[in-house]
PDB file of C-alpha atoms and ligand atoms in Angstrom:
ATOM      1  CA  UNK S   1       0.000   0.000   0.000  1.00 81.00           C
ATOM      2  CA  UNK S   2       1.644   3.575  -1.210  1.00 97.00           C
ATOM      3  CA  UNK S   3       1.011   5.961   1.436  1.00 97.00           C
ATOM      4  CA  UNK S   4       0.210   9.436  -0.618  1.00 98.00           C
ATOM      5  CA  UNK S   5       2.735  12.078   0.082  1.00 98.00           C
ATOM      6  CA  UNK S   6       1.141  15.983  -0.386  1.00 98.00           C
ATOM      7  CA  UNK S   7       4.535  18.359  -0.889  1.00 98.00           C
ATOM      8  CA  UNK S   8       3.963  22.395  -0.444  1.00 98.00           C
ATOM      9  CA  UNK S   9       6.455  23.553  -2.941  1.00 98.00           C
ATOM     10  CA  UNK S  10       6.641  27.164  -2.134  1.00 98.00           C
ATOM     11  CA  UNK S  11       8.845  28.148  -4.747  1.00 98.00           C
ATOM     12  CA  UNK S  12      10.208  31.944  -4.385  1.00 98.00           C
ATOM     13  CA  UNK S  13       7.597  32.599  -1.863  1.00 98.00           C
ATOM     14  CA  UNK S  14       7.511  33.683   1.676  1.00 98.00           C
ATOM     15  CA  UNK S  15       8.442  35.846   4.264  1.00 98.00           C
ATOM     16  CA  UNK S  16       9.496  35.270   8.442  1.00 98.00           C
ATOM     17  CA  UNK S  17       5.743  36.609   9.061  1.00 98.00           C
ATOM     18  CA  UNK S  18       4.136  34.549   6.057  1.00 98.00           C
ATOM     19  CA  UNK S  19       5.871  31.697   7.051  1.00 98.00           C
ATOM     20  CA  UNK S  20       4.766  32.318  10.289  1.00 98.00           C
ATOM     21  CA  UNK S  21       1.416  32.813   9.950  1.00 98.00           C
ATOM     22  CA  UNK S  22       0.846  29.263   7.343  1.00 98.00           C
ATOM     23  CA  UNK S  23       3.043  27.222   9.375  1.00 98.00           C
ATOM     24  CA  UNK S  24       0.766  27.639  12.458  1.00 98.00           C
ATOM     25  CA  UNK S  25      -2.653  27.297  10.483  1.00 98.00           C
ATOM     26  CA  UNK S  26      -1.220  24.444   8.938  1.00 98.00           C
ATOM     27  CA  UNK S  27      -0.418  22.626  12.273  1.00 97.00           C
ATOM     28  CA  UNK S  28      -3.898  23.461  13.356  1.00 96.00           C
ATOM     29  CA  UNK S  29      -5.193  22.235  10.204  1.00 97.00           C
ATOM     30  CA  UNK S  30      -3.607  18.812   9.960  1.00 96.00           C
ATOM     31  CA  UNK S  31      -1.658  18.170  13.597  1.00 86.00           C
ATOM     32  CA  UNK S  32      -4.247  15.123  13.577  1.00 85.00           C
ATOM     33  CA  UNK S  33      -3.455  13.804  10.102  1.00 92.00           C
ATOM     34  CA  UNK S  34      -2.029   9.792  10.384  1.00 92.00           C
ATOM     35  CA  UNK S  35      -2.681   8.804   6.475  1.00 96.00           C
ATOM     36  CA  UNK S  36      -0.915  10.791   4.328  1.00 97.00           C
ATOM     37  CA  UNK S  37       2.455  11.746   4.591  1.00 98.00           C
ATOM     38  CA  UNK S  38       2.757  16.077   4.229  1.00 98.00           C
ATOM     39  CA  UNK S  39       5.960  18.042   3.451  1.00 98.00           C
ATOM     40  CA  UNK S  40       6.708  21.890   2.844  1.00 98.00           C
ATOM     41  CA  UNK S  41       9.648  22.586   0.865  1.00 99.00           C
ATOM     42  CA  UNK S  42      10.503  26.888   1.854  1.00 98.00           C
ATOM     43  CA  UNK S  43      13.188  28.845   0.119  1.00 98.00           C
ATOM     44  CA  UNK S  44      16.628  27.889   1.166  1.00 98.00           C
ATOM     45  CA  UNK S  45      17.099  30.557   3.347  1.00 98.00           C
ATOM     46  CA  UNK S  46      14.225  30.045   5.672  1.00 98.00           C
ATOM     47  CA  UNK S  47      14.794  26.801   6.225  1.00 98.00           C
ATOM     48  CA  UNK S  48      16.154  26.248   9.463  1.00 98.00           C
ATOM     49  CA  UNK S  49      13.515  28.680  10.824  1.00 98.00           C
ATOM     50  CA  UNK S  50      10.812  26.309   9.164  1.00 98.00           C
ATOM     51  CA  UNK S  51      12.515  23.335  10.616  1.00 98.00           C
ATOM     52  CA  UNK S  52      12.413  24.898  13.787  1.00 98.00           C
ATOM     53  CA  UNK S  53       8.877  25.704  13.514  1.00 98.00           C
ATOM     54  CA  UNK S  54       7.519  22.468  12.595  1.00 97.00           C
ATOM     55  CA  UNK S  55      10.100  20.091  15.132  1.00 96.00           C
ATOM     56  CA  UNK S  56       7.412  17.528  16.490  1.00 94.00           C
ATOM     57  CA  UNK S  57       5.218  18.144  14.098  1.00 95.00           C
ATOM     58  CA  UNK S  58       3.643  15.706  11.470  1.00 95.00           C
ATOM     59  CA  UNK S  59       4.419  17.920   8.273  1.00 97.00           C
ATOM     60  CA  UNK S  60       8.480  17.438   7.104  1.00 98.00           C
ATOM     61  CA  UNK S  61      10.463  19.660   5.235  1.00 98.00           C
ATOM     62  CA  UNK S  62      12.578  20.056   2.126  1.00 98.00           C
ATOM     63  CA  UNK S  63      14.785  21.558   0.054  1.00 98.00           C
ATOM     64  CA  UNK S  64      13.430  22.785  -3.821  1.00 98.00           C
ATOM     65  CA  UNK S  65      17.201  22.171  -5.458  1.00 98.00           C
ATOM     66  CA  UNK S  66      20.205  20.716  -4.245  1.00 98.00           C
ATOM     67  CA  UNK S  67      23.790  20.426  -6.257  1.00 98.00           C
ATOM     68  CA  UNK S  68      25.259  17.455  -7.860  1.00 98.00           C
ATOM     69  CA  UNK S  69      28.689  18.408  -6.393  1.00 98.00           C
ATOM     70  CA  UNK S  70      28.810  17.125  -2.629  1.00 98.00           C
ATOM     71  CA  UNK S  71      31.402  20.620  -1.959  1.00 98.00           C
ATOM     72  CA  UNK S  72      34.035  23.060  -3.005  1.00 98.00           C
ATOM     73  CA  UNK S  73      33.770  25.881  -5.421  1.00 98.00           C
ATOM     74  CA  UNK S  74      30.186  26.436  -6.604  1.00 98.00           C
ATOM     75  CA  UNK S  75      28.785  29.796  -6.023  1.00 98.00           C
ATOM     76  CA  UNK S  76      25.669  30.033  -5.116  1.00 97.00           C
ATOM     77  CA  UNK S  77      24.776  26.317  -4.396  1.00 98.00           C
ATOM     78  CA  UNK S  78      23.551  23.745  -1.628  1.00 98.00           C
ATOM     79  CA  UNK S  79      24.739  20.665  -1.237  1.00 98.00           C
ATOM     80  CA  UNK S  80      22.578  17.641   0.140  1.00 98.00           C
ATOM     81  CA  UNK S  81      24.314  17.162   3.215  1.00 98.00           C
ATOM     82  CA  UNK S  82      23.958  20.550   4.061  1.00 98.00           C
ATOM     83  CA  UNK S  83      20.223  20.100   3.689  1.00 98.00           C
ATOM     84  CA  UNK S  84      20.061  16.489   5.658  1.00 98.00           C
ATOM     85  CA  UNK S  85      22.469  18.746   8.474  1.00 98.00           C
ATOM     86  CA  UNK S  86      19.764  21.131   9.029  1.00 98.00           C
ATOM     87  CA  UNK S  87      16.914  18.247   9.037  1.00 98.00           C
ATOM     88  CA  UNK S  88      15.394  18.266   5.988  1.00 98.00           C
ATOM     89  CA  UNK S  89      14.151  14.980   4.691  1.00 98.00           C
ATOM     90  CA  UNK S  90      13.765  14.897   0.948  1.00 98.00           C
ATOM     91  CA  UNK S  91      14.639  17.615  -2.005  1.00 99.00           C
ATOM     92  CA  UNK S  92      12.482  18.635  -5.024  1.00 99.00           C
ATOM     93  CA  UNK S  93      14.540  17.894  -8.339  1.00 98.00           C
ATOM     94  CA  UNK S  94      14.185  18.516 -12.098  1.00 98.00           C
ATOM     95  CA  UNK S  95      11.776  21.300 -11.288  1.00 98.00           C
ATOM     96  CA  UNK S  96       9.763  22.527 -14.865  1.00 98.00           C
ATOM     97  CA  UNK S  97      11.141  26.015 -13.759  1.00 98.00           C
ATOM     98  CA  UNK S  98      14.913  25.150 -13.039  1.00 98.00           C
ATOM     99  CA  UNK S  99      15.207  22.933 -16.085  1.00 98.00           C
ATOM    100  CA  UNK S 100      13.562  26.074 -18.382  1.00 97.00           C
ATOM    101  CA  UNK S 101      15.436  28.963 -16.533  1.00 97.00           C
ATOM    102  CA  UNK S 102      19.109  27.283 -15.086  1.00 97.00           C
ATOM    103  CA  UNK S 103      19.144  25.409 -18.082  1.00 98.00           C
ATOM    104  CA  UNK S 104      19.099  21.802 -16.247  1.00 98.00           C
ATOM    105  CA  UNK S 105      19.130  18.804 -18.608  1.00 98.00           C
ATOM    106  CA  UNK S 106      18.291  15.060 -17.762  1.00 98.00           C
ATOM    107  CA  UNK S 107      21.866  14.502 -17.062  1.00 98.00           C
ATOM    108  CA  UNK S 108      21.893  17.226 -14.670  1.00 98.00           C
ATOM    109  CA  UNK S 109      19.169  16.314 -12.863  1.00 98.00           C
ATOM    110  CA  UNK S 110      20.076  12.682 -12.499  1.00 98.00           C
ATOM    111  CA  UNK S 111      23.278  13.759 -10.706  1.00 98.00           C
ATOM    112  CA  UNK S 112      21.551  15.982  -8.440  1.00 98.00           C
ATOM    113  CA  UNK S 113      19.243  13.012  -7.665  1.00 99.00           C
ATOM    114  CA  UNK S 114      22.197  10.596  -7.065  1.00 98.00           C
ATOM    115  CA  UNK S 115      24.293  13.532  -4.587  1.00 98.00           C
ATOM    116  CA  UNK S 116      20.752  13.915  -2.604  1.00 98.00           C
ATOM    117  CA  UNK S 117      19.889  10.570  -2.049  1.00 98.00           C
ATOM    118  CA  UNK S 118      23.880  10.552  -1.364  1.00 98.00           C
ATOM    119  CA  UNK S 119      23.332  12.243   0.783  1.00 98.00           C
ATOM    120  CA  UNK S 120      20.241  10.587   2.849  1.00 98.00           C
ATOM    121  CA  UNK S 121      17.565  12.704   1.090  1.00 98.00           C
ATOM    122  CA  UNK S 122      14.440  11.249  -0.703  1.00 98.00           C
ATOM    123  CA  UNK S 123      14.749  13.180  -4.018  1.00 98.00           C
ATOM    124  CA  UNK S 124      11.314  14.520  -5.353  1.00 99.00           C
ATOM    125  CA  UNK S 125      12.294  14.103  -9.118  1.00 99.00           C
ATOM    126  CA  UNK S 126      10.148  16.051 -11.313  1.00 98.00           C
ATOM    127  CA  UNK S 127       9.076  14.826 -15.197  1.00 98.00           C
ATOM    128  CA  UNK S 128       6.769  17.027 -17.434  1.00 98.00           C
ATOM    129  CA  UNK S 129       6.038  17.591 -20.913  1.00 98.00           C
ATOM    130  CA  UNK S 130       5.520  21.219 -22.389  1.00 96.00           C
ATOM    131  CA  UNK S 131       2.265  22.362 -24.166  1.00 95.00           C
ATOM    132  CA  UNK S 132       4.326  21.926 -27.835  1.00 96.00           C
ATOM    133  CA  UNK S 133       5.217  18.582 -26.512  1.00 97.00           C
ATOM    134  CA  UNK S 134       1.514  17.401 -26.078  1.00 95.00           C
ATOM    135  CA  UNK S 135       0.325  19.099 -29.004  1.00 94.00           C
ATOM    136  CA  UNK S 136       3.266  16.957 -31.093  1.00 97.00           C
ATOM    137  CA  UNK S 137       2.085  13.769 -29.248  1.00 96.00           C
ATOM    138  CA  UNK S 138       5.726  13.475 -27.397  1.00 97.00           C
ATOM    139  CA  UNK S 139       4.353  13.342 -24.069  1.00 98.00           C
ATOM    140  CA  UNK S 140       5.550   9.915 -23.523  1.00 98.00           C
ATOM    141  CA  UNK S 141       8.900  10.634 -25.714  1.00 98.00           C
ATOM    142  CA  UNK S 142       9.836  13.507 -23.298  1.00 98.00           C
ATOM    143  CA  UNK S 143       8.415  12.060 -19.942  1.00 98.00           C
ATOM    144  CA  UNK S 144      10.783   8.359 -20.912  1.00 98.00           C
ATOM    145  CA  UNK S 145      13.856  10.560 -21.816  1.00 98.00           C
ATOM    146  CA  UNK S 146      13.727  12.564 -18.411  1.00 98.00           C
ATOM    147  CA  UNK S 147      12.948   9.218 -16.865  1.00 98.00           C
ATOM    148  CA  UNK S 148      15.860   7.464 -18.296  1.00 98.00           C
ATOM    149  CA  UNK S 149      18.506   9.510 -17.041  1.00 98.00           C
ATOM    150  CA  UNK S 150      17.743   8.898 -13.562  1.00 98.00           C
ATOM    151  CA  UNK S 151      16.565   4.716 -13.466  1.00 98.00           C
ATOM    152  CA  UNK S 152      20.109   5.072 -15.779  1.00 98.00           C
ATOM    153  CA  UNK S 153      22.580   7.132 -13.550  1.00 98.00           C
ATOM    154  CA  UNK S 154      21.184   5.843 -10.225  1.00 98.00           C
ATOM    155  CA  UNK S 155      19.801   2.493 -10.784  1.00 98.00           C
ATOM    156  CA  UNK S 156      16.036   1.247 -10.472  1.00 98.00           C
ATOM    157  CA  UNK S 157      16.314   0.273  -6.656  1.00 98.00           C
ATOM    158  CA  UNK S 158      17.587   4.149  -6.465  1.00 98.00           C
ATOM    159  CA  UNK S 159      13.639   4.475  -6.698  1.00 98.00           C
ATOM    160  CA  UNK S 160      12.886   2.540  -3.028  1.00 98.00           C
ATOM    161  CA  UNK S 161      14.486   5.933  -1.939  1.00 98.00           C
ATOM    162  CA  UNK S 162      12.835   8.652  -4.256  1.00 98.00           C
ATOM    163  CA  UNK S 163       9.407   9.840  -4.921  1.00 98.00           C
ATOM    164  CA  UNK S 164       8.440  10.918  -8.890  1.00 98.00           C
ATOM    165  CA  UNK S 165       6.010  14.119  -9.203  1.00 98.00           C
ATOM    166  CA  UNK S 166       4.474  14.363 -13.199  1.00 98.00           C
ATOM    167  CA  UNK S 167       4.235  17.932 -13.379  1.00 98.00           C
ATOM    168  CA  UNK S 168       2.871  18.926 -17.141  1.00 97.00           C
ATOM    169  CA  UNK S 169       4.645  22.374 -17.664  1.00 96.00           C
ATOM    170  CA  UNK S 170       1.307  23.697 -19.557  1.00 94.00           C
ATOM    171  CA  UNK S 171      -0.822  23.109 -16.008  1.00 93.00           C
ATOM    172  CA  UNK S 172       1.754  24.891 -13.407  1.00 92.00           C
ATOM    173  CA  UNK S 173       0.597  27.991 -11.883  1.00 86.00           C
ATOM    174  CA  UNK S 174      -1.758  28.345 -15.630  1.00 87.00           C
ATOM    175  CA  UNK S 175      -4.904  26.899 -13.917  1.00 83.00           C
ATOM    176  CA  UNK S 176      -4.989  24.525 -16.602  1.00 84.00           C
ATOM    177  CA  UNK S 177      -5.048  21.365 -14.046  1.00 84.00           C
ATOM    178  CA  UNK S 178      -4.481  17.899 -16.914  1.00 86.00           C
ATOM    179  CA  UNK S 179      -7.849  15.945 -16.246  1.00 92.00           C
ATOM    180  CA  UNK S 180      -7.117  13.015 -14.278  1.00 93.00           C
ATOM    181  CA  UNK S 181      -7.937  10.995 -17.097  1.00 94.00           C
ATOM    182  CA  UNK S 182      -4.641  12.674 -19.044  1.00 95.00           C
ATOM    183  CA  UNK S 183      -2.944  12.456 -15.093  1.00 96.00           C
ATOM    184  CA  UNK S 184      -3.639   8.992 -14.858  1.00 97.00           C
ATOM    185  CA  UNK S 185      -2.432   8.217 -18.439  1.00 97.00           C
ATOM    186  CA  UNK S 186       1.094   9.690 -17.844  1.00 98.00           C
ATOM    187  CA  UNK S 187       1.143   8.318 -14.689  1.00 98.00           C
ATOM    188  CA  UNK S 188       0.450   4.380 -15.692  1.00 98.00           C
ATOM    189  CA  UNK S 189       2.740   5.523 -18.222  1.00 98.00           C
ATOM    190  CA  UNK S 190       5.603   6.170 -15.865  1.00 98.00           C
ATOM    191  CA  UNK S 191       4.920   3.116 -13.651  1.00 98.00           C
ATOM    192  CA  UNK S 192       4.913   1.023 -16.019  1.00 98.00           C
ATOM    193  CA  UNK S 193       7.965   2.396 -17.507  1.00 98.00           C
ATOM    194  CA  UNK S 194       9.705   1.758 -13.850  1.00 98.00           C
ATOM    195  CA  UNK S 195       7.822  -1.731 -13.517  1.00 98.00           C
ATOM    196  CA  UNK S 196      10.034  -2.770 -17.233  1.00 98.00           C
ATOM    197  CA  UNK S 197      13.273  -2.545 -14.711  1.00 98.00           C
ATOM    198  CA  UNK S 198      11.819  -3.750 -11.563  1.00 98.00           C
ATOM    199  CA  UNK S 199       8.216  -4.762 -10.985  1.00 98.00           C
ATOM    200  CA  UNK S 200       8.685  -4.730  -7.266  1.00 98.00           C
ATOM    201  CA  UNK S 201      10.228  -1.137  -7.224  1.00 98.00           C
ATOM    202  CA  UNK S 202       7.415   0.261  -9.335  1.00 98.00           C
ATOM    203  CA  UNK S 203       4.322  -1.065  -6.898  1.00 98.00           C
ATOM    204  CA  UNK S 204       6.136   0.665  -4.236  1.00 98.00           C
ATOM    205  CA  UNK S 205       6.857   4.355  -5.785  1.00 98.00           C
ATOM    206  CA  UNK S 206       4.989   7.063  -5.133  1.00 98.00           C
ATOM    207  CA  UNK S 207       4.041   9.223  -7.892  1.00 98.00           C
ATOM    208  CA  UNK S 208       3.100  12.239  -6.924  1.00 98.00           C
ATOM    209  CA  UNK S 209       0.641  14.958 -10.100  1.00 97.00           C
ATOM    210  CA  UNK S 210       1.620  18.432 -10.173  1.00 97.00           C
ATOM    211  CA  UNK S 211      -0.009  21.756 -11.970  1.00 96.00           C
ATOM    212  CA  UNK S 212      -2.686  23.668 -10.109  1.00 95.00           C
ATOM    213  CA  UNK S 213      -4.143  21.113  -8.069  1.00 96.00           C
ATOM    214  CA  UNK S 214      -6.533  23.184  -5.936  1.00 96.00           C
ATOM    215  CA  UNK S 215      -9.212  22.351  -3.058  1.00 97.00           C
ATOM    216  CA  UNK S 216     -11.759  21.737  -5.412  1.00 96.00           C
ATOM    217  CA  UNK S 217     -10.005  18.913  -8.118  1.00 96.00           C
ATOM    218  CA  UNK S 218      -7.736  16.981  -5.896  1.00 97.00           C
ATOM    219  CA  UNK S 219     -10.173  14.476  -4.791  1.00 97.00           C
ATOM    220  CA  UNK S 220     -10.825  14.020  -8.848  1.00 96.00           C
ATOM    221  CA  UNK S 221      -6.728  13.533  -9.402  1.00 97.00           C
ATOM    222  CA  UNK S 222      -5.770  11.559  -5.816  1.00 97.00           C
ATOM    223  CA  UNK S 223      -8.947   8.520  -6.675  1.00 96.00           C
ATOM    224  CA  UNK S 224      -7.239   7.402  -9.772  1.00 96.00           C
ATOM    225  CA  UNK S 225      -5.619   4.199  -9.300  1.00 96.00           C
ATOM    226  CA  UNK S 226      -1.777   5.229 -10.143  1.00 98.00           C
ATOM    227  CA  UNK S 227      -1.589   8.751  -8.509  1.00 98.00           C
ATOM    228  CA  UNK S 228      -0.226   8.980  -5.187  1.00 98.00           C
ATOM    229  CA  UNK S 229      -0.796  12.440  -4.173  1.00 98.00           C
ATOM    230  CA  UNK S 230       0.541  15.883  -5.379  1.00 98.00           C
ATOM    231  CA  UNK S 231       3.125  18.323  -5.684  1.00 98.00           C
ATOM    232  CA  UNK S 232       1.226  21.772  -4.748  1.00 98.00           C
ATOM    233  CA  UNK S 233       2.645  25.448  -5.783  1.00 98.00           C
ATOM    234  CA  UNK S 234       0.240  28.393  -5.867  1.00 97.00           C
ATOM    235  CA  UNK S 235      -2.192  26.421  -3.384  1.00 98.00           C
ATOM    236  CA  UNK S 236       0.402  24.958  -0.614  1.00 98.00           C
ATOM    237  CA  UNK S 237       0.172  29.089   0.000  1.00 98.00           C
ATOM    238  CA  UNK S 238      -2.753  28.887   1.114  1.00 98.00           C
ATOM    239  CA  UNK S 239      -3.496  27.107   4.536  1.00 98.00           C
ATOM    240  CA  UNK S 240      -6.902  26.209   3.521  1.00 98.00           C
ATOM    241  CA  UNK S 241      -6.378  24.888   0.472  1.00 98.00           C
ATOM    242  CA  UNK S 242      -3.099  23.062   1.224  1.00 98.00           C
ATOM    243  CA  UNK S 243      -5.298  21.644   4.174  1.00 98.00           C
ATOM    244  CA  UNK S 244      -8.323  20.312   2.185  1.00 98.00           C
ATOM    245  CA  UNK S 245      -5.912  18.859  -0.634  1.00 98.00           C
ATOM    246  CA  UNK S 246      -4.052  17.139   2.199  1.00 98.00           C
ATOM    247  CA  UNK S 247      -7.213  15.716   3.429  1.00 97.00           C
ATOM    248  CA  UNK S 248      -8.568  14.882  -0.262  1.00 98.00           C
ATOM    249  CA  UNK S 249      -5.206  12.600  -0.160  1.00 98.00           C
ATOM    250  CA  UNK S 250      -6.198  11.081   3.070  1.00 97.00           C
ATOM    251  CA  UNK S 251      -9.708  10.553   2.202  1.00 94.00           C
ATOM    252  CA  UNK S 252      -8.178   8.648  -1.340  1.00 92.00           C
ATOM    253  CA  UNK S 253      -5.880   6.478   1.182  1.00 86.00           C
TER     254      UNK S 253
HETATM  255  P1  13P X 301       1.021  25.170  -9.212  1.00 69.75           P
HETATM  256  O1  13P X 301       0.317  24.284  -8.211  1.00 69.75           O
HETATM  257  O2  13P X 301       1.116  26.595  -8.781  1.00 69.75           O
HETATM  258  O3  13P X 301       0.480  24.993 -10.597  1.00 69.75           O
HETATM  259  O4  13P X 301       2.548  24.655  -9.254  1.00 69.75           O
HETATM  260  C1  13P X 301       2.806  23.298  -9.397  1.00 69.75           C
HETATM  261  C2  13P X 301       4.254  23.073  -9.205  1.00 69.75           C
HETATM  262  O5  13P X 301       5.070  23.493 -10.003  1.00 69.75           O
HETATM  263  C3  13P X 301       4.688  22.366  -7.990  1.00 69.75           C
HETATM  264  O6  13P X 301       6.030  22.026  -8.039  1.00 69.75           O
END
């Protein structure tokens, strides 16, 4: 049985008295929540404050990027182990938004994945198409290739350790939320794709659907058989709806 995971991915978000202020609704919100598993993942620099915050509590935290380099001379970067020193218990990698702007290829990412589980992190590895992809009926094409890297570079048992979130770059932050019919395709897709390495692995991974899930479609998205929970941007903002997508997730359980 996959437990579904609901990640807050606040992406360049926040402030000490935003933080403040949806940290403690969420608590209220969700301190009693056993079946799903929750997670925030702040901007690097709030971090330890978060961490702080939320010692004791039922919701983890994470990092959104982490380097492939374990140290030395990279401006600018975090490495895993600096993220596990602090306590945080997985990293988001492959983001849509770091591949497009940083420039990340599969490659990239699939050393990023390897230094962070390296490093005692459960990597959140993020696959999407774009709209031109979908359009051109390379979904699968593009989601396999991003894939690849990763079951390549790390190895399919890598995937005991790591979560997968299918996050369609047309439906983040658009409003455009895939149907859960096109979720679950990509999805089954994915497993399945897994499941060709290692059966065994693939009934056990978690994949999480990302792209404007909001209060009101995440029961739709978490019922379908191969979607494990979500990745949440805009809406992990927002204690209420973070809280009722969390709960959709439990409910689907
Ligand atoms: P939105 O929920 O804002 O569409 O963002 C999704 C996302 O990119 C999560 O990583």
């Amino acid at each position: 049985m996959r437990k579904p995971l609901v990640a807050g991915n606040w992406k360049m978000n926040g402030s000490r008295d935003a933080n403040s202020k949806l940290l403690s609704a969420l608590q209220d919100g969700l301190g009693d929540l056993q079946a799903v598993q929750l997670a925030v993942c702040p901007p690097a620099v709030y971090l330890p404050e978060v961490i702080d915050t939320l010692s004791g509590s039922n919701i983890e935290v994470g990092g959104q990027d982490c380097s492939d380099e374990a140290s030395g001379a990279y401006t600018g970067e975090i490495a895993g182990s600096m993220l596990t020193e602090i306590g945080c218990r997985c990293v988001i990698v492959g983001h849509s938004e770091r591949r497009q702007r940083q420039n990340e290829d599969s490659a990239w990412v699939a050393a990023k994945f390897v230094a962070a589980q390296a490093a005692g992190l459960t990597p959140i590895l993020c696959v999407g198409e774009q709209k031109e992809d979908r359009e051109a009926g390379r979904t699968e094409a593009v989601v396999a290739e991003q894939l690849d890297a990763v079951l390549d570079a790390a190895g399919v048992e890598a995937f005991d350790r790591a979560v997968i979130a299918y996050e369609p770059v047309w439906a983040i932050g658009t409003g455009l939320t895939a149907t859960p019919e096109q979720a679950q395709e990509v999805h089954a897709f994915i497993r399945n794709r897994v499941a060709g390495r290692d059966p065994r692995v693939a009934a056990e991974l978690r994949i999480l659907y990302g792209g404007s899930v909001k209060a009101d479609n995440a029961a739709g998205l978490f019922g379908l058989a191969d979607i494990d929970g979500g990745l949440i941007g805009g809406a992990s903002l927002d204690a209420d709806a973070f809280i009722a997508i969390a709960r959709a997730a439990a409910e689907s359980a």
